[in-house]
Coordinates of C-alpha atoms in Angstrom, one line a residue:
Chain A
X28 CA -47.2 36.6 9.3
X29 CA -48.4 34.8 6.4
X30 CA -46.9 37.4 4.2
X31 CA -43.5 36.9 5.8
X32 CA -44.0 33.2 5.5
X33 CA -44.6 33.5 1.7
X34 CA -41.8 35.6 0.7
X35 CA -38.9 33.0 0.8
X36 CA -40.8 30.2 -0.9
X37 CA -42.4 32.6 -3.3
X38 CA -39.1 33.9 -4.3
X39 CA -37.7 30.6 -5.1
X40 CA -40.8 29.5 -7.0
X41 CA -40.9 32.8 -8.9
X42 CA -37.3 32.4 -9.9
X43 CA -37.9 29.0 -11.3
X44 CA -41.1 30.2 -13.0
X45 CA -39.4 33.2 -14.5
X46 CA -37.0 30.8 -16.4
X47 CA -39.9 28.8 -17.5
X48 CA -41.7 31.9 -18.5
X49 CA -38.8 33.2 -20.5
X50 CA -38.7 30.0 -22.5
X51 CA -42.4 29.9 -23.0
X52 CA -42.6 33.5 -24.0
X53 CA -39.9 33.1 -26.5
X54 CA -41.7 30.1 -27.9
X55 CA -45.0 31.8 -28.2
X56 CA -43.5 34.9 -29.8
X57 CA -41.8 32.8 -32.3
X58 CA -45.1 31.0 -33.2
X59 CA -47.5 33.9 -33.5
X60 CA -48.2 35.4 -36.8
X61 CA -48.0 39.2 -37.0
X62 CA -51.8 39.2 -37.5
X63 CA -52.2 37.8 -33.9
X64 CA -54.6 35.1 -35.2
X65 CA -52.8 32.4 -33.4
X66 CA -54.3 29.0 -33.5
X67 CA -57.9 30.0 -32.8
X68 CA -60.2 27.5 -34.2
X69 CA -61.8 29.0 -37.4
X70 CA -65.5 29.2 -37.3
X71 CA -65.7 28.8 -41.0
X72 CA -64.7 25.2 -41.1
X73 CA -67.4 23.5 -43.1
X74 CA -66.5 20.1 -41.6
X75 CA -69.5 18.3 -40.3
X76 CA -69.3 19.4 -36.6
X77 CA -71.8 17.8 -34.3
X78 CA -74.6 20.4 -33.8
X79 CA -75.6 21.4 -30.4
X80 CA -78.1 19.0 -29.1
X81 CA -80.1 21.7 -27.5
X82 CA -82.9 22.9 -29.6
X83 CA -81.5 21.6 -32.7
X84 CA -84.1 22.0 -35.4
X85 CA -85.9 18.7 -36.2
X86 CA -83.3 16.9 -34.1
X87 CA -80.8 16.4 -37.0
X88 CA -78.1 15.4 -34.5
X89 CA -75.3 16.2 -36.8
X90 CA -75.0 19.2 -39.2
X91 CA -75.2 18.1 -42.8
X92 CA -72.3 18.8 -45.2
X93 CA -72.4 22.5 -46.2
X94 CA -73.8 23.9 -43.0
X95 CA -71.9 26.8 -41.6
X96 CA -71.2 27.6 -38.1
X97 CA -71.8 31.0 -36.6
X98 CA -70.2 31.8 -33.2
X99 CA -71.9 34.5 -31.0
X100 CA -70.8 36.0 -27.8
X101 CA -73.7 37.7 -26.1
X102 CA -74.5 39.6 -22.9
X103 CA -76.2 37.3 -20.4
X104 CA -79.5 38.9 -20.3
X105 CA -80.3 38.0 -23.9
X106 CA -79.6 34.4 -23.0
X107 CA -81.1 34.3 -19.5
X108 CA -84.4 35.6 -20.7
X109 CA -84.6 32.9 -23.4
X110 CA -84.7 35.2 -26.4
X111 CA -81.8 33.9 -28.2
X112 CA -83.0 30.2 -27.6
X113 CA -86.2 31.3 -29.2
X114 CA -84.7 33.1 -32.3
X115 CA -81.8 30.7 -33.0
X116 CA -83.8 27.8 -34.4
X117 CA -85.7 30.1 -36.8
X118 CA -82.4 31.4 -38.1
X119 CA -80.7 28.0 -38.3
X120 CA -83.6 26.7 -40.4
X121 CA -83.7 29.7 -42.8
X122 CA -79.9 29.8 -43.4
X123 CA -78.9 26.2 -42.9
X124 CA -76.5 27.3 -40.2
X125 CA -75.3 26.0 -36.9
X126 CA -75.4 28.8 -34.4
X127 CA -73.3 28.6 -31.2
X128 CA -73.8 31.1 -28.5
X129 CA -71.7 31.8 -25.4
X130 CA -73.3 34.1 -22.9
X131 CA -70.8 36.3 -21.0
X132 CA -71.0 39.8 -19.6
X133 CA -70.5 42.6 -22.0
X134 CA -66.9 42.9 -20.8
X135 CA -66.0 39.3 -21.5
X136 CA -67.8 39.4 -24.9
X137 CA -65.6 42.3 -26.0
X138 CA -62.6 40.4 -24.9
X139 CA -63.6 37.4 -27.0
X140 CA -64.3 39.8 -29.9
X141 CA -60.8 41.4 -29.5
X142 CA -59.2 38.0 -29.6
X143 CA -61.2 37.2 -32.9
X144 CA -62.7 34.1 -31.1
X145 CA -66.2 34.8 -32.2
X146 CA -68.1 36.1 -35.4
X147 CA -70.6 38.2 -33.9
X148 CA -71.1 40.2 -30.6
X149 CA -74.4 41.2 -28.9
X150 CA -73.9 43.7 -26.1
X151 CA -75.4 46.7 -24.4
X152 CA -72.8 49.3 -23.6
X153 CA -72.6 52.2 -26.2
X154 CA -69.5 53.7 -25.0
X155 CA -67.4 50.6 -24.9
X156 CA -69.0 49.5 -28.2
X157 CA -67.8 52.8 -29.8
X158 CA -64.3 52.3 -28.5
X159 CA -64.3 48.7 -29.9
X160 CA -65.4 49.9 -33.4
X161 CA -62.9 52.9 -33.3
X162 CA -60.1 50.3 -32.5
X163 CA -61.1 48.5 -35.7
X164 CA -62.4 45.3 -34.1
X165 CA -66.1 45.8 -34.7
X166 CA -68.0 46.6 -37.9
X167 CA -71.6 47.0 -39.1
X168 CA -73.2 47.7 -35.8
X169 CA -77.1 47.6 -35.7
X170 CA -79.4 48.4 -32.9
X171 CA -82.1 45.7 -32.6
X172 CA -83.8 46.0 -29.3
X173 CA -84.2 48.1 -26.2
X174 CA -85.6 47.9 -22.7
X175 CA -85.1 49.6 -19.4
X176 CA -82.9 49.0 -16.3
X177 CA -84.8 49.0 -13.1
X178 CA -83.8 49.5 -9.5
X179 CA -85.1 46.6 -7.5
X180 CA -85.2 46.0 -3.8
X181 CA -87.2 44.3 -1.0
X182 CA -90.9 45.2 -0.5
X183 CA -90.2 46.9 2.8
X184 CA -87.9 49.4 1.0
X185 CA -85.8 50.4 4.1
X186 CA -84.2 53.3 2.2
X187 CA -87.6 54.6 1.0
X188 CA -86.5 55.1 -2.6
X189 CA -89.8 54.1 -4.3
X190 CA -90.6 56.4 -7.4
X191 CA -87.5 58.7 -6.9
X192 CA -85.4 59.6 -9.9
X193 CA -82.6 56.9 -10.4
X194 CA -80.0 59.5 -9.4
X195 CA -81.9 60.5 -6.2
X196 CA -82.5 56.8 -5.3
X197 CA -78.8 56.0 -5.7
X198 CA -77.8 59.0 -3.6
X199 CA -80.3 58.0 -0.9
X200 CA -79.0 54.3 -0.9
X201 CA -75.4 55.6 -0.5
X202 CA -76.3 58.0 2.3
X203 CA -78.6 55.6 4.3
X204 CA -76.2 52.8 3.5
X205 CA -73.3 54.6 5.3
X206 CA -75.6 55.8 8.1
X207 CA -77.5 52.4 8.7
X208 CA -74.9 49.6 7.8
X209 CA -76.7 46.2 7.7
X210 CA -80.0 47.7 7.1
X211 CA -79.5 49.3 3.7
X212 CA -77.4 47.3 1.3
X213 CA -76.6 47.6 -2.4
X214 CA -75.4 44.6 -4.4
X215 CA -73.4 45.4 -7.5
X216 CA -72.6 43.0 -10.5
X217 CA -69.0 44.0 -10.0
X218 CA -68.0 42.2 -13.1
X219 CA -67.5 44.9 -15.8
X220 CA -70.7 43.8 -17.6
X221 CA -73.0 46.3 -19.4
X222 CA -75.2 46.4 -16.4
X223 CA -72.3 47.1 -14.1
X224 CA -71.2 50.0 -16.6
X225 CA -74.7 51.4 -16.3
X226 CA -74.5 51.3 -12.5
X227 CA -71.2 53.2 -12.6
X228 CA -72.8 55.8 -15.0
X229 CA -75.7 56.4 -12.5
X230 CA -73.4 56.8 -9.5
X231 CA -71.4 59.4 -11.6
X232 CA -74.7 61.0 -12.6
X233 CA -75.7 61.4 -9.0
X234 CA -72.5 63.3 -8.3
X235 CA -70.5 60.5 -6.7
X236 CA -67.1 59.3 -7.8
X237 CA -67.3 55.5 -8.2
X238 CA -63.8 54.5 -7.1
X239 CA -63.6 57.1 -4.3
X240 CA -67.1 57.2 -2.8
X241 CA -68.5 53.9 -3.6
X242 CA -66.2 51.0 -4.1
X243 CA -65.0 49.6 -0.7
X244 CA -66.6 52.6 1.1
X245 CA -68.4 50.4 3.6
X246 CA -70.4 47.3 4.4
X247 CA -73.4 48.7 2.5
X248 CA -71.7 48.2 -0.9
X249 CA -71.3 44.5 -1.9
X250 CA -69.6 43.4 -5.1
X251 CA -71.1 40.1 -6.3
X252 CA -68.8 39.4 -9.3
X253 CA -71.3 37.1 -10.8
X254 CA -74.1 37.2 -13.6
X255 CA -77.4 39.0 -13.4
X256 CA -79.3 35.9 -12.2
X257 CA -77.1 35.2 -9.4
X258 CA -76.8 38.8 -8.4
X259 CA -80.6 39.0 -8.0
X260 CA -80.8 35.8 -6.0
X261 CA -78.0 37.3 -3.6
X262 CA -80.0 40.5 -3.5
X263 CA -83.2 38.7 -2.6
X264 CA -81.3 36.7 0.2
X265 CA -79.7 39.9 1.6
X266 CA -82.9 42.0 1.3
X267 CA -80.9 44.5 -0.5
X268 CA -81.1 46.7 -3.6
X269 CA -79.6 46.2 -7.0
X270 CA -79.8 47.4 -10.5
X271 CA -81.1 44.9 -13.1
X272 CA -82.3 44.7 -16.6
X273 CA -86.1 44.3 -16.7
X274 CA -85.9 41.0 -18.5
X275 CA -83.6 39.0 -16.1
X276 CA -85.5 40.6 -13.2
X277 CA -88.9 39.4 -14.5
X278 CA -87.4 35.9 -15.1
X279 CA -86.2 35.7 -11.4
X280 CA -89.1 37.7 -9.8
X281 CA -90.9 34.9 -8.0
X282 CA -87.6 33.4 -6.8
X283 CA -86.3 36.5 -5.3
X284 CA -89.4 38.3 -4.0
X285 CA -87.9 41.6 -5.1
X286 CA -90.0 44.5 -6.4
X287 CA -89.2 47.2 -8.9
X288 CA -88.9 50.5 -7.1
X289 CA -87.5 52.9 -9.7
X290 CA -88.4 52.3 -13.3
X291 CA -88.4 55.8 -14.9
X292 CA -85.6 58.0 -15.8
X293 CA -83.8 58.6 -19.1
X294 CA -80.6 57.1 -17.8
X295 CA -82.3 53.8 -17.3
X296 CA -82.6 53.2 -21.0
X297 CA -80.9 50.0 -22.1
X298 CA -80.0 49.5 -25.7
X299 CA -79.0 46.3 -27.3
X300 CA -76.6 46.3 -30.3
X301 CA -75.3 43.6 -32.7
X302 CA -72.1 43.8 -34.6
X303 CA -69.7 41.6 -36.5
X304 CA -66.0 41.2 -35.9
X305 CA -64.2 43.1 -38.6
X306 CA -62.9 40.6 -41.2
X307 CA -60.2 43.1 -42.0
X308 CA -58.8 42.5 -38.7
X309 CA -59.6 38.7 -38.5
X310 CA -59.9 37.3 -42.0
X311 CA -61.0 33.9 -40.5
X312 CA -64.3 35.0 -39.2
X313 CA -67.5 34.0 -40.9
X314 CA -68.4 37.4 -42.2
X315 CA -71.1 36.2 -44.6
X316 CA -73.1 34.5 -42.0
X317 CA -72.4 37.2 -39.5
X318 CA -74.0 39.8 -41.8
X319 CA -77.0 37.5 -42.4
X320 CA -77.6 37.2 -38.6
X321 CA -77.4 41.1 -38.2
X322 CA -79.9 41.5 -41.1
X323 CA -82.1 38.8 -39.6
X324 CA -82.4 40.6 -36.3
X325 CA -83.5 43.8 -37.9
X326 CA -85.9 42.3 -40.4
X327 CA -89.4 43.5 -39.8
X328 CA -90.8 40.1 -38.9
X329 CA -88.1 39.3 -36.4
X330 CA -88.4 42.7 -34.9
X331 CA -92.1 41.9 -34.3
X332 CA -91.1 38.6 -32.7
X333 CA -88.7 40.4 -30.3
X334 CA -91.5 42.8 -29.2
X335 CA -93.9 39.9 -28.7
X336 CA -91.4 37.7 -26.8
X337 CA -92.3 36.9 -23.2
X338 CA -95.6 38.8 -23.2
X339 CA -97.5 35.6 -22.7
X340 CA -95.4 34.5 -19.7
X341 CA -94.8 37.8 -17.9
X342 CA -97.8 39.8 -19.1
X343 CA -95.3 42.4 -20.6
X344 CA -92.7 42.5 -23.2
X345 CA -89.1 41.9 -22.1
X346 CA -87.7 43.7 -25.1
X347 CA -89.0 46.4 -27.4
X348 CA -88.1 46.4 -31.2
X349 CA -85.6 49.3 -31.9
X350 CA -87.2 49.9 -35.4
X351 CA -89.2 53.1 -35.6
X352 CA -87.8 54.3 -32.1
X353 CA -84.4 55.5 -33.4
X354 CA -85.1 59.1 -32.4
X355 CA -86.1 58.2 -28.7
X356 CA -82.9 55.9 -28.6
X357 CA -80.7 58.7 -29.9
X358 CA -79.2 56.7 -32.7
X359 CA -79.0 57.1 -36.4
X360 CA -82.0 55.9 -38.3
X361 CA -79.9 53.8 -40.6
X362 CA -78.6 51.9 -37.6
X363 CA -81.9 50.5 -36.8
X364 CA -83.1 49.4 -40.3
X365 CA -80.6 49.6 -43.1
X366 CA -79.3 46.1 -43.9
X367 CA -75.6 45.5 -43.9
X368 CA -73.9 44.5 -46.9
Chain B
X29 CA -47.9 48.1 -16.1
X30 CA -44.1 48.1 -16.9
X31 CA -43.2 49.2 -20.3
X32 CA -40.4 46.7 -20.1
X33 CA -42.1 43.8 -21.8
X34 CA -44.4 45.9 -24.2
X35 CA -44.9 44.1 -27.5
X36 CA -44.7 40.7 -26.0
X37 CA -47.4 38.3 -26.6
X38 CA -50.3 38.8 -24.3
X39 CA -49.8 35.5 -22.5
X40 CA -46.1 36.3 -21.9
X41 CA -46.9 39.7 -20.7
X42 CA -49.7 38.3 -18.4
X43 CA -47.2 35.8 -16.9
X44 CA -44.5 38.6 -16.1
X45 CA -47.2 40.8 -14.6
X46 CA -48.4 37.9 -12.7
X47 CA -45.0 37.2 -11.1
X48 CA -44.7 40.8 -10.4
X49 CA -48.0 40.8 -8.5
X50 CA -46.7 37.9 -6.5
X51 CA -43.3 39.1 -5.7
X52 CA -44.6 42.6 -4.7
X53 CA -47.1 40.8 -2.4
X54 CA -49.9 42.6 -4.1
X55 CA -52.6 43.3 -1.4
X56 CA -55.5 42.0 -3.5
X57 CA -53.7 38.8 -4.3
X58 CA -52.6 38.4 -0.8
X59 CA -56.1 38.9 0.6
X60 CA -57.6 36.3 -1.8
X61 CA -55.0 33.8 -1.1
X62 CA -55.2 34.1 2.7
X63 CA -58.9 33.8 2.6
X64 CA -58.7 30.7 0.6
X65 CA -56.3 29.2 2.9
X66 CA -58.2 30.1 6.0
X67 CA -61.5 28.7 4.7
X68 CA -59.9 25.4 3.5
X69 CA -57.8 24.8 6.5
X70 CA -60.9 25.3 8.8
X71 CA -62.9 23.0 6.6
X72 CA -60.2 20.3 6.6
X73 CA -59.6 20.6 10.3
X74 CA -63.4 20.4 11.0
X75 CA -63.7 17.5 8.6
X76 CA -60.9 15.6 10.1
X77 CA -62.3 15.9 13.6
X78 CA -65.6 14.5 12.3
X79 CA -64.3 11.9 9.9
X80 CA -61.5 10.2 11.8
X81 CA -63.6 8.8 14.6
X82 CA -66.3 7.8 12.0
X83 CA -63.5 6.2 9.9
X84 CA -62.0 4.4 12.8
X85 CA -65.5 3.1 13.9
X86 CA -66.2 1.7 10.5
X87 CA -62.7 0.1 10.3
X88 CA -62.8 -1.6 13.7
X89 CA -66.4 -2.5 14.1
X90 CA -68.3 -5.4 12.5
X91 CA -71.8 -4.4 11.6
X92 CA -74.4 -5.4 9.0
X93 CA -74.1 -3.4 5.8
X94 CA -70.5 -2.5 6.5
X95 CA -69.3 -3.2 3.0
X96 CA -72.1 -1.2 1.5
X97 CA -71.2 1.7 3.8
X98 CA -67.6 1.5 2.6
X99 CA -68.8 1.4 -0.9
X100 CA -71.0 4.4 -0.5
X101 CA -68.2 6.4 1.1
X102 CA -65.8 5.6 -1.7
X103 CA -68.5 6.6 -4.3
X104 CA -68.8 9.9 -2.7
X105 CA -65.1 10.7 -3.3
X106 CA -66.3 11.9 -6.7
X107 CA -69.4 13.8 -5.5
X108 CA -69.8 16.9 -7.9
X109 CA -69.0 20.0 -6.0
X110 CA -71.9 21.9 -7.5
X111 CA -74.2 19.4 -6.0
X112 CA -72.7 19.9 -2.6
X113 CA -73.0 23.7 -3.2
X114 CA -76.7 23.3 -4.2
X115 CA -77.6 21.1 -1.3
X116 CA -75.9 23.5 1.3
X117 CA -77.5 26.5 -0.5
X118 CA -81.0 25.0 -0.2
X119 CA -80.4 24.4 3.6
X120 CA -78.9 27.7 4.6
X121 CA -80.9 30.1 2.3
X122 CA -83.2 32.5 4.0
X123 CA -86.3 30.3 3.3
X124 CA -84.4 27.1 4.2
X125 CA -84.4 25.2 7.4
X126 CA -81.2 26.9 8.7
X127 CA -82.0 30.3 7.2
X128 CA -82.1 32.2 10.5
X129 CA -78.3 31.5 11.0
X130 CA -77.6 33.9 8.0
X131 CA -74.7 31.7 6.7
X132 CA -75.4 32.1 3.0
X133 CA -72.8 34.3 1.2
X134 CA -70.4 34.1 4.1
X135 CA -67.0 32.5 4.6
X136 CA -68.7 30.3 7.4
X137 CA -71.1 28.9 4.8
X138 CA -68.3 28.1 2.5
X139 CA -66.5 26.1 5.3
X140 CA -69.6 24.0 5.8
X141 CA -69.6 23.3 2.0
X142 CA -66.0 22.3 1.9
X143 CA -66.3 20.2 5.1
X144 CA -69.1 18.2 3.6
X145 CA -66.9 17.8 0.4
X146 CA -64.0 16.5 2.3
X147 CA -65.8 14.1 4.7
X148 CA -66.0 11.1 2.4
X149 CA -62.4 11.4 1.3
X150 CA -61.0 11.5 4.8
X151 CA -63.4 8.8 6.1
X152 CA -62.8 6.5 3.1
X153 CA -58.9 6.9 3.2
X154 CA -59.0 6.6 7.0
X155 CA -60.7 3.3 6.7
X156 CA -58.3 2.1 4.1
X157 CA -55.3 3.3 6.2
X158 CA -56.5 1.4 9.4
X159 CA -57.5 -1.8 7.7
X160 CA -54.0 -1.8 6.0
X161 CA -52.3 -1.9 9.4
X162 CA -50.9 -5.4 9.3
X163 CA -52.9 -8.0 11.3
X164 CA -49.7 -9.3 13.1
X165 CA -49.1 -5.8 14.4
X166 CA -52.8 -5.7 15.6
X167 CA -52.5 -9.1 17.2
X168 CA -49.3 -8.2 18.9
X169 CA -50.9 -5.0 20.3
X170 CA -53.8 -7.1 21.7
X171 CA -51.5 -9.8 23.1
X172 CA -49.5 -7.2 24.9
X173 CA -52.8 -6.6 26.9
X174 CA -53.7 -3.2 25.5
X175 CA -57.1 -1.8 26.6
X176 CA -59.5 -0.8 23.8
X177 CA -58.3 2.9 24.0
X178 CA -54.5 1.9 23.9
X179 CA -55.2 -0.5 21.0
X180 CA -57.0 2.3 19.1
X181 CA -54.2 4.8 19.5
X182 CA -51.5 2.3 18.8
X183 CA -53.1 1.4 15.4
X184 CA -53.7 5.0 14.7
X185 CA -50.0 5.7 15.3
X186 CA -49.1 2.8 12.9
X187 CA -51.4 4.3 10.3
X188 CA -50.5 8.1 10.9
X189 CA -48.7 8.7 7.6
X190 CA -51.5 7.2 5.5
X191 CA -54.0 9.4 7.4
X192 CA -51.8 12.6 6.9
X193 CA -51.7 11.7 3.2
X194 CA -55.6 11.4 3.3
X195 CA -55.9 14.8 4.9
X196 CA -53.5 16.4 2.4
X197 CA -55.6 14.9 -0.4
X198 CA -58.7 16.3 1.0
X199 CA -57.0 19.7 1.3
X200 CA -56.1 19.6 -2.3
X201 CA -59.7 18.9 -3.3
X202 CA -61.1 21.5 -1.2
X203 CA -58.8 24.4 -2.1
X204 CA -59.1 23.7 -5.9
X205 CA -62.9 23.5 -6.1
X206 CA -65.1 26.3 -7.5
X207 CA -68.6 24.9 -7.8
X208 CA -69.6 25.0 -4.2
X209 CA -67.7 28.2 -3.6
X210 CA -69.6 30.1 -6.2
X211 CA -72.9 28.8 -5.2
X212 CA -72.5 29.2 -1.4
X213 CA -70.0 32.1 -1.2
X214 CA -71.2 34.1 -4.2
X215 CA -67.7 35.6 -5.1
X216 CA -68.3 38.7 -3.0
X217 CA -65.8 41.6 -2.6
X218 CA -66.8 43.9 0.3
X219 CA -65.0 46.4 2.2
X220 CA -64.1 44.1 5.1
X221 CA -62.1 40.9 5.0
X222 CA -64.7 38.7 6.7
X223 CA -67.6 39.8 4.7
X224 CA -66.0 39.0 1.4
X225 CA -66.1 35.5 0.0
X226 CA -63.8 35.8 -3.0
X227 CA -61.2 33.0 -3.0
X228 CA -58.6 31.8 -5.6
X229 CA -60.8 29.7 -7.8
X230 CA -63.8 32.1 -7.9
X231 CA -61.5 35.0 -8.4
X232 CA -59.7 33.4 -11.5
X233 CA -63.2 32.7 -12.9
X234 CA -64.2 36.4 -12.5
X235 CA -61.0 38.0 -13.6
X236 CA -60.7 35.8 -16.7
X237 CA -64.2 37.0 -17.6
X238 CA -63.2 40.7 -16.9
X239 CA -60.1 40.4 -19.1
X240 CA -57.6 40.9 -16.2
X241 CA -55.5 38.1 -17.4
X242 CA -52.4 38.9 -15.5
X243 CA -54.3 38.8 -12.1
X244 CA -55.8 35.5 -13.2
X245 CA -52.4 34.0 -14.0
X246 CA -51.0 35.2 -10.7
X247 CA -53.8 33.6 -8.8
X248 CA -53.5 30.5 -10.9
X249 CA -49.8 30.2 -10.1
X250 CA -50.5 30.5 -6.4
X251 CA -53.2 27.9 -6.6
X252 CA -50.7 25.5 -8.5
X253 CA -48.0 26.2 -5.9
X254 CA -50.4 25.3 -3.1
X255 CA -51.2 22.1 -4.8
X256 CA -47.6 21.5 -5.5
X257 CA -46.7 21.9 -1.7
X258 CA -49.7 19.6 -0.7
X259 CA -48.3 17.0 -3.1
X260 CA -44.8 17.3 -1.8
X261 CA -46.1 16.7 1.8
X262 CA -48.0 13.7 0.6
X263 CA -45.0 12.1 -1.1
X264 CA -42.9 12.9 2.0
X265 CA -45.1 11.2 4.4
X266 CA -45.7 8.2 2.1
X267 CA -41.9 7.6 1.9
X268 CA -41.7 7.2 5.7

C-alpha cells in the first residue's frame, strides 16, 4: 500500500531530480582533474592550523609555524583502547607534528584511503590490505602489533561453547540459534569492518556460506551495524554472543558483564598494519611525515611501549609487538622491522 | 550496476544508482523508509495525544510559575537528541528501572525516544497557537454562553492550522534525528521487520561508512523528499 502510494510522487520527484543530477554530473565531470584529486584539502598545508585541543603536548593551543599535519584513518580498536592517544603526543613532540586521527572501521578507512583523504592507514584485514596495495593506493606496509580475537558471551553460556575451537563454536551457535530462537543469539558488527571480515572468515572456515546460511537466516543472527564498543554493549544487553578484538572487550568488560569463551585457535589471530597512501597516486599526501610515523611505530622503543600498554590497567597486554614474531604471524621479516625510505 | 554511466564521477554515478534504487522500489530501501515512517508517525501521534491537553492547560490556566514553565518548554525545543537517547537508554537497559520490559534495541524503544523529543515542540507551539487566538474571539465565544468544554473546542478549532503546523514541525524533527535512534535502536538489521531498528538516518550513517555511496544517496534523497512534503504541508496550512 505504501509502495503504491509512493510510485506516483516518487516518479515525479525522480524526474525533477534526474534533470538536476544531469546538470550536477556534467558540472562535476567538468571540474575534476584526471587525477581525481578533486578539492580535497591537502594535509601538507603548513598554515598554522589550530591543533586539536585534546592531549596537545604542553598545551600549545595552536601549532607553531613549520608544524606539519598528519592525517591518519584507523580501525576503531586502536582508538577505543586508548593506544593511539597514548602514542600520539610522543610522536608529535619528537617530530614537531600535528597528528589528526579519525577512527572508522577498516572498510571506511580503506574508502578514505582510496579517495586520498588521509596520509596514513592503520587497519587489520590482510586480504583487503593486499587488494588495496595491488590497486596502487597503498605503499610501505609494516606490521606493528598483533593480538587475538575472542568469542565472548554471557556467563550462562546457553549454547555451551566454552573452550571449543572457533569453528566448532560458530557451528554450535548457528545450529542452536536456529533450534532455540531467542535463547541463543549472535550479534555481528555488520559494518564491513576488519572484525566483521574475520567473523565472515570463521563462518566460511566452519563450512557455512555467509550470505546463504548466516545473513538473514533467522532471529538468532543480528547485524548491529555499529562500532565494536556499541556492539559489545548490545551483546551484553541481549545476553548474546559476539566476536571482539581482545582490547576493546577488556575496555568494555565491566560494563557488559560478558566473559571470553573461546580464546584459542589460529584463525583468531589479529594482525595490525600501518601503511601510507601512495604518493604516486595522490601527490598531495604528506609522504615524508607518513614514513616517519610508520618508522616510529616499528622502532624498538615504541614496540616495547605497545607491548606494555594497558598491562597496568587490565592486568594483561592489549597488544603484542610484532617485532621478533614475524614467523608466527606468517609475514616477511622485513615487514616487521625494516624502516621504510 | 549499469554500465551505462561508467566513467562518470563517483558522485554522479552514485546519484544515478540512487534514483534507480528509488524508481525500482528496491526492497532494502523501501523497508528502511517504511520503518522510519511508522516509528516517527507513532511517536508524533503519541506525542500529540500527550502534548495537546498539556499545552491547552498551560495556555488557559493561570498558575504560579507559568512563565517559567513556558520558558522551560521553549528551551527544550533544542534538546540534544543524543541526550534524549542517553536518558532513555539508561531507563530501559536491562539494569535500568524499566529493564524488564525489554524495550532497548527495539522499534518500541525508539518510539519512546522520539516521543520525548517531540513533546516540548508540540506543547510549546500549541501554547503559542492557543494564546494567539484573538481575545475578541475568545470573549465572543464566552459571551455566547459556551460551556468550558465548548469554549475549549471552539478555541482549538480557531487554532487548528497553527497546531497542525506544530505537529508537522515535530514530525520533521523526529524523522531527521540520528542521535537517539543510534543509541536506543542500535541500527540493527535482523531477519524480521519488527526486530530490526535500522531507519533512514542510521542507515545513511552506516552505508556511508561502508562505502555504499549510492544507497546512502538514495536514502538521503528520500529523507529530503519527506522533509519537503512536511514543509509543503506546513506552508499549505499556514496560508489558510
